[in-house]
CSV table of C-alpha atoms in Angstrom, one decimal:
chain,number,residue,atom,x,y,z
B,1407,MET,CA,-88.9,-47.1,-19.2
B,1408,ARG,CA,-87.5,-43.5,-21.4
B,1409,ILE,CA,-86.7,-40.8,-19.7
B,1410,LYS,CA,-85.8,-37.5,-21.0
B,1411,VAL,CA,-82.9,-35.4,-19.5
B,1412,ILE,CA,-82.8,-31.6,-21.0
B,1413,ASN,CA,-79.9,-29.8,-19.7
B,1414,GLY,CA,-81.4,-26.4,-18.9
B,1415,ASN,CA,-78.4,-24.9,-20.9
B,1416,THR,CA,-76.3,-25.1,-24.3
B,1417,PHE,CA,-73.1,-26.7,-23.2
B,1418,GLU,CA,-72.2,-29.8,-25.0
B,1419,LEU,CA,-69.5,-30.5,-22.0
B,1420,MET,CA,-72.1,-30.0,-19.3
B,1421,THR,CA,-75.0,-32.2,-21.4
B,1422,GLN,CA,-72.7,-35.0,-22.0
B,1423,GLU,CA,-71.5,-35.0,-18.3
B,1424,ILE,CA,-75.2,-34.9,-17.2
B,1425,ASP,CA,-75.7,-37.5,-19.2
B,1426,ARG,CA,-72.7,-40.0,-18.0
B,1427,ILE,CA,-74.2,-39.3,-14.0
B,1428,ALA,CA,-77.6,-40.3,-15.3
B,1429,GLN,CA,-76.6,-43.1,-17.1
B,1430,GLN,CA,-74.4,-44.7,-14.5
B,1431,VAL,CA,-77.4,-44.2,-11.8
B,1432,ARG,CA,-80.4,-45.7,-14.0
B,1433,SER,CA,-82.0,-48.9,-13.4
B,1434,PRO,CA,-81.4,-51.2,-16.0
B,1435,HIS,CA,-84.6,-51.4,-17.4
B,1436,VAL,CA,-84.8,-47.9,-18.1
B,1437,GLU,CA,-83.5,-45.7,-21.1
B,1438,ILE,CA,-82.4,-42.2,-20.6
B,1439,VAL,CA,-81.8,-39.8,-23.6
B,1440,THR,CA,-80.2,-36.5,-22.2
B,1441,THR,CA,-80.3,-33.9,-24.9
B,1442,GLN,CA,-80.0,-29.7,-24.8
B,1443,PRO,CA,-82.7,-26.9,-25.9
B,1444,ARG,CA,-82.0,-26.1,-29.6
B,1445,SER,CA,-81.8,-22.6,-28.9
B,1446,GLY,CA,-80.5,-20.6,-25.8
B,1447,PRO,CA,-77.9,-19.5,-23.3
B,1448,GLN,CA,-74.7,-21.2,-22.7
B,1449,SER,CA,-75.0,-21.1,-19.4
B,1450,VAL,CA,-77.6,-20.5,-16.3
B,1451,GLU,CA,-76.7,-17.6,-13.7
B,1452,SER,CA,-78.8,-14.7,-14.1
B,1453,TYR,CA,-82.4,-14.4,-14.4
B,1454,TYR,CA,-82.5,-13.2,-17.8
B,1455,ASP,CA,-80.6,-16.2,-18.7
B,1456,GLU,CA,-83.0,-18.8,-17.2
B,1457,TYR,CA,-85.9,-16.5,-18.8
B,1458,LEU,CA,-84.4,-17.1,-22.8
B,1459,ALA,CA,-83.5,-20.8,-21.5
B,1460,ILE,CA,-86.5,-21.5,-20.8
B,1461,PRO,CA,-88.6,-21.6,-24.4
B,1462,GLY,CA,-85.7,-24.2,-25.9
B,1463,ILE,CA,-86.7,-26.3,-22.7
B,1464,LEU,CA,-90.2,-26.3,-23.3
B,1465,GLU,CA,-89.7,-27.3,-26.8
B,1466,GLU,CA,-87.6,-30.1,-26.0
B,1467,ILE,CA,-90.7,-31.7,-24.8
B,1468,ILE,CA,-92.8,-30.4,-27.0
B,1469,LEU,CA,-90.9,-32.3,-29.7
B,1470,SER,CA,-90.9,-35.2,-27.6
B,1471,GLY,CA,-94.7,-36.5,-28.4
B,1472,ASP,CA,-95.3,-39.4,-26.7
B,1473,ASP,CA,-92.2,-41.0,-26.6
B,1474,PHE,CA,-91.6,-40.7,-23.4
B,1475,ASP,CA,-92.7,-41.6,-19.6
B,1476,ALA,CA,-91.2,-39.5,-17.6
B,1477,PHE,CA,-88.6,-36.0,-18.1
B,1478,ILE,CA,-85.6,-34.4,-16.0
B,1479,LEU,CA,-85.2,-31.0,-16.1
B,1480,ALA,CA,-81.2,-30.4,-15.5
B,1481,CYS,CA,-80.6,-27.1,-13.7
B,1482,TRP,CA,-81.0,-26.0,-10.6
B,1483,GLY,CA,-83.0,-23.9,-9.8
B,1484,ASP,CA,-86.2,-25.8,-12.3
B,1485,PRO,CA,-86.5,-23.3,-15.2
B,1486,GLY,CA,-89.9,-23.3,-16.5
B,1487,ILE,CA,-90.9,-26.7,-14.2
B,1488,GLU,CA,-94.6,-25.4,-14.0
B,1489,ALA,CA,-94.8,-24.6,-17.7
B,1490,ALA,CA,-93.7,-27.7,-18.6
B,1491,ARG,CA,-95.9,-29.7,-16.5
B,1492,GLU,CA,-98.8,-28.1,-18.1
B,1493,LEU,CA,-97.4,-29.4,-21.8
B,1494,THR,CA,-97.5,-33.3,-20.8
B,1495,ARG,CA,-99.1,-35.9,-18.6
B,1496,CYS,CA,-95.9,-37.4,-17.7
B,1497,PRO,CA,-94.2,-36.8,-14.6
B,1498,VAL,CA,-91.6,-33.6,-14.7
B,1499,ILE,CA,-88.8,-33.7,-12.5
B,1500,GLY,CA,-86.7,-30.6,-11.3
B,1501,VAL,CA,-83.0,-31.5,-10.1
B,1502,ALA,CA,-83.7,-29.0,-8.1
B,1503,GLU,CA,-86.6,-30.0,-6.2
B,1504,ALA,CA,-85.3,-33.7,-6.6
B,1505,SER,CA,-82.0,-32.9,-4.4
B,1506,MET,CA,-84.1,-31.2,-1.8
B,1507,TYR,CA,-86.6,-34.3,-1.4
B,1508,VAL,CA,-83.6,-36.3,-1.2
B,1509,ALA,CA,-82.0,-34.5,1.6
B,1510,ASN,CA,-84.5,-33.5,3.7
B,1511,MET,CA,-85.5,-37.4,4.2
B,1512,LEU,CA,-81.7,-37.7,5.0
B,1513,ALA,CA,-80.4,-35.0,7.7
B,1514,ALA,CA,-82.6,-32.4,9.9
B,1515,ARG,CA,-80.4,-29.7,8.9
B,1516,TRP,CA,-79.3,-29.2,4.9
B,1517,GLY,CA,-78.3,-26.5,3.0
B,1518,VAL,CA,-77.3,-25.5,-1.3
B,1519,VAL,CA,-73.7,-25.1,-2.5
B,1520,THR,CA,-73.9,-23.5,-5.5
B,1521,THR,CA,-71.9,-21.3,-8.6
B,1522,GLN,CA,-71.9,-17.7,-9.1
B,1523,HIS,CA,-72.5,-15.4,-6.2
B,1524,ARG,CA,-75.1,-13.7,-7.8
B,1525,THR,CA,-77.7,-16.7,-8.0
B,1526,LEU,CA,-78.1,-16.7,-4.2
B,1527,ASP,CA,-81.9,-14.9,-5.3
B,1528,MET,CA,-82.4,-17.2,-7.2
B,1529,ILE,CA,-81.3,-19.8,-5.5
B,1530,GLU,CA,-84.0,-18.4,-2.2
B,1531,LYS,CA,-86.6,-18.2,-4.3
B,1532,THR,CA,-86.3,-21.8,-5.6
B,1533,ILE,CA,-85.7,-23.0,-2.3
B,1534,HIS,CA,-89.1,-21.1,-1.0
B,1535,LYS,CA,-90.9,-22.6,-4.0
B,1536,ALA,CA,-89.9,-25.9,-3.3
B,1537,GLY,CA,-91.6,-25.4,0.6
B,1538,PHE,CA,-88.5,-25.7,1.9
B,1539,SER,CA,-87.2,-22.4,3.1
B,1540,HIS,CA,-87.4,-23.4,7.2
B,1541,ARG,CA,-85.8,-26.6,6.6
B,1542,CYS,CA,-82.8,-25.3,4.9
B,1543,VAL,CA,-80.3,-23.8,7.1
B,1544,SER,CA,-77.4,-22.8,4.7
B,1545,ILE,CA,-77.4,-21.2,1.1
B,1546,ARG,CA,-73.5,-21.1,0.0
B,1547,THR,CA,-71.6,-19.8,-3.3
B,1548,THR,CA,-68.7,-20.6,-5.0
B,1549,GLY,CA,-68.3,-17.9,-7.4
B,1550,ILE,CA,-67.3,-20.7,-9.7
B,1551,PRO,CA,-69.1,-19.7,-13.2
B,1552,VAL,CA,-70.8,-23.1,-14.4
B,1553,THR,CA,-69.0,-23.6,-17.2
B,1554,GLN,CA,-65.9,-23.6,-15.1
B,1555,THR,CA,-67.8,-26.9,-13.1
B,1556,GLU,CA,-67.4,-28.8,-16.2
B,1557,THR,CA,-63.8,-27.1,-17.4
B,1558,ASP,CA,-61.6,-27.2,-14.2
B,1559,ARG,CA,-63.6,-30.0,-11.7
B,1560,PRO,CA,-60.4,-29.9,-9.2
B,1561,ALA,CA,-60.5,-26.2,-9.0
B,1562,THR,CA,-64.2,-26.5,-8.3
B,1563,VAL,CA,-64.3,-29.6,-5.0
B,1564,ASP,CA,-61.6,-27.6,-3.5
B,1565,ALA,CA,-63.5,-24.5,-3.4
B,1566,LEU,CA,-67.3,-26.4,-2.6
B,1567,GLU,CA,-65.6,-28.1,0.1
B,1568,ARG,CA,-64.1,-24.8,1.8
B,1569,GLU,CA,-68.0,-23.8,1.8
B,1570,ILE,CA,-69.4,-26.8,2.8
B,1571,ARG,CA,-66.7,-27.1,5.6
B,1572,ASP,CA,-67.4,-23.6,6.5
B,1573,ALA,CA,-71.6,-24.4,6.7
B,1574,MET,CA,-70.8,-27.5,8.2
B,1575,ALA,CA,-69.3,-25.4,11.3
B,1576,SER,CA,-70.7,-22.3,11.6
B,1577,ASP,CA,-74.6,-23.3,10.5
B,1578,ARG,CA,-74.2,-27.2,11.8
B,1579,LEU,CA,-75.1,-28.4,8.3
B,1580,GLU,CA,-75.4,-32.6,8.1
B,1581,ALA,CA,-76.1,-32.6,4.6
B,1582,VAL,CA,-76.0,-30.4,1.4
B,1583,CYS,CA,-77.4,-30.1,-2.0
B,1584,LEU,CA,-75.1,-29.7,-5.0
B,1585,GLY,CA,-76.5,-26.5,-6.3
B,1586,CYS,CA,-75.6,-27.0,-10.1
B,1587,ALA,CA,-76.0,-29.9,-12.5
B,1588,GLY,CA,-72.5,-29.3,-13.7
B,1589,MET,CA,-72.0,-30.2,-10.3
B,1590,ALA,CA,-73.1,-33.6,-11.4
B,1591,GLY,CA,-70.5,-36.5,-10.3
B,1592,LEU,CA,-68.4,-34.7,-7.5
B,1593,ASP,CA,-70.5,-36.0,-4.6
B,1594,HIS,CA,-68.9,-39.3,-3.9
B,1595,GLU,CA,-65.2,-37.0,-3.6
B,1596,LEU,CA,-66.5,-34.4,-1.7
B,1597,GLU,CA,-68.3,-37.1,1.0
B,1598,ALA,CA,-65.6,-38.9,1.3
B,1599,ARG,CA,-63.4,-35.3,2.6
B,1600,LEU,CA,-66.6,-33.6,4.4
B,1601,GLY,CA,-68.4,-36.6,6.4
B,1602,ILE,CA,-71.7,-35.8,5.1
B,1603,PRO,CA,-74.4,-36.7,2.8
B,1604,VAL,CA,-73.6,-35.3,-0.3
B,1605,ILE,CA,-76.4,-35.1,-3.4
B,1606,ASP,CA,-76.0,-35.0,-6.5
B,1607,ALA,CA,-79.1,-33.8,-8.3
B,1608,VAL,CA,-79.0,-35.0,-11.3
B,1609,ALA,CA,-78.7,-38.5,-9.8
B,1610,ALA,CA,-82.0,-37.4,-7.2
B,1611,ALA,CA,-83.7,-37.2,-10.3
B,1612,VAL,CA,-83.2,-40.1,-12.0
B,1613,LYS,CA,-84.4,-42.1,-9.3
B,1614,LEU,CA,-87.4,-40.3,-7.9
B,1615,ALA,CA,-88.2,-40.0,-11.8
B,1616,GLU,CA,-87.4,-44.2,-12.2
B,1617,ALA,CA,-90.2,-44.2,-8.5
B,1618,VAL,CA,-92.6,-41.7,-9.8
B,1619,VAL,CA,-93.1,-43.8,-13.3
B,1620,GLY,CA,-92.7,-46.9,-11.6
B,1621,LEU,CA,-96.2,-45.5,-8.5
B,1622,LYS,CA,-97.9,-45.3,-12.6
B,1623,LYS,CA,-98.0,-41.6,-11.1
B,1624,TYR,CA,-98.8,-38.6,-13.9
B,1625,THR,CA,-99.2,-35.1,-14.0
B,1626,SER,CA,-102.9,-33.8,-13.0
B,1627,LYS,CA,-104.7,-32.1,-15.3
B,1628,ALA,CA,-107.7,-31.3,-12.9
B,1629,LEU,CA,-107.5,-27.2,-12.9
B,1630,THR,CA,-103.6,-25.5,-12.5
B,1631,TYR,CA,-101.6,-28.0,-15.1
B,1632,GLN,CA,-104.7,-28.0,-17.2
B,1633,PRO,CA,-103.0,-27.4,-21.2
B,1634,PRO,CA,-102.6,-23.8,-21.6
B,1635,ASP,CA,-105.0,-22.1,-24.1
B,1636,PRO,CA,-104.9,-22.0,-27.9
B,1637,LYS,CA,-104.4,-18.9,-28.8
B,1638,PRO,CA,-101.9,-17.2,-31.4
B,1639,ILE,CA,-98.2,-17.1,-30.2
B,1640,LEU,CA,-96.6,-14.1,-32.3
B,1641,GLY,CA,-93.3,-15.3,-34.1
B,1642,TYR,CA,-93.3,-18.6,-32.8
B,1643,PRO,CA,-93.2,-21.8,-34.6
B,1644,ASP,CA,-96.2,-23.7,-35.3
B,1645,HIS,CA,-95.3,-26.5,-33.0
B,1646,MET,CA,-94.4,-24.0,-30.3
B,1647,GLN,CA,-98.5,-22.8,-30.6
B,1648,PRO,CA,-101.1,-24.5,-27.5
């Protein structure tokens, strides 16, 4: 089984950390290839960033051909996931969706803790799209920039702990999703401090991708995720044309 993990941004340090966690949790028979777009923003912290990131994410799938059994979008928000599913029959797993599925199986009341305050609306829309608005009881933002989650891990853990503790007290939080791929690898330390399940979104996506491929399931092409209709796309290279 071969799985391609695509960091949604172009921050190399984050790509390396995502790969480290993915390699750590993969099953022995699974090969993980972690990459990042050839162009796009260094971090995804606004709608503008997200929309600019999507073409590069989709290009990583297009250029893969038939070399992989599944794709993982390693950006909490799962940017472009519907378009990605149009491009391939392989399962496409978003780390946000995967982490919420796992949290929903572990706790009656769970939440998300993420980075910049301005991303709150983006997080709310991601949760709604996945169908979990009625189950998510808390969304917390730390104000930490995405890149800082990699460059200052101790401060990131401390900030996450503060927000999660507050949510446990005021929202009766019982489990939490780490709402940024840059927080990969911080779950066990936070669990030790807090005593509740903390979901690493990258790890969750790897294990769910393995499961879906193991079940021999694929992206439905019956209607919604049919390949895009052929039409000229001005200014894009030939390999990006439908």
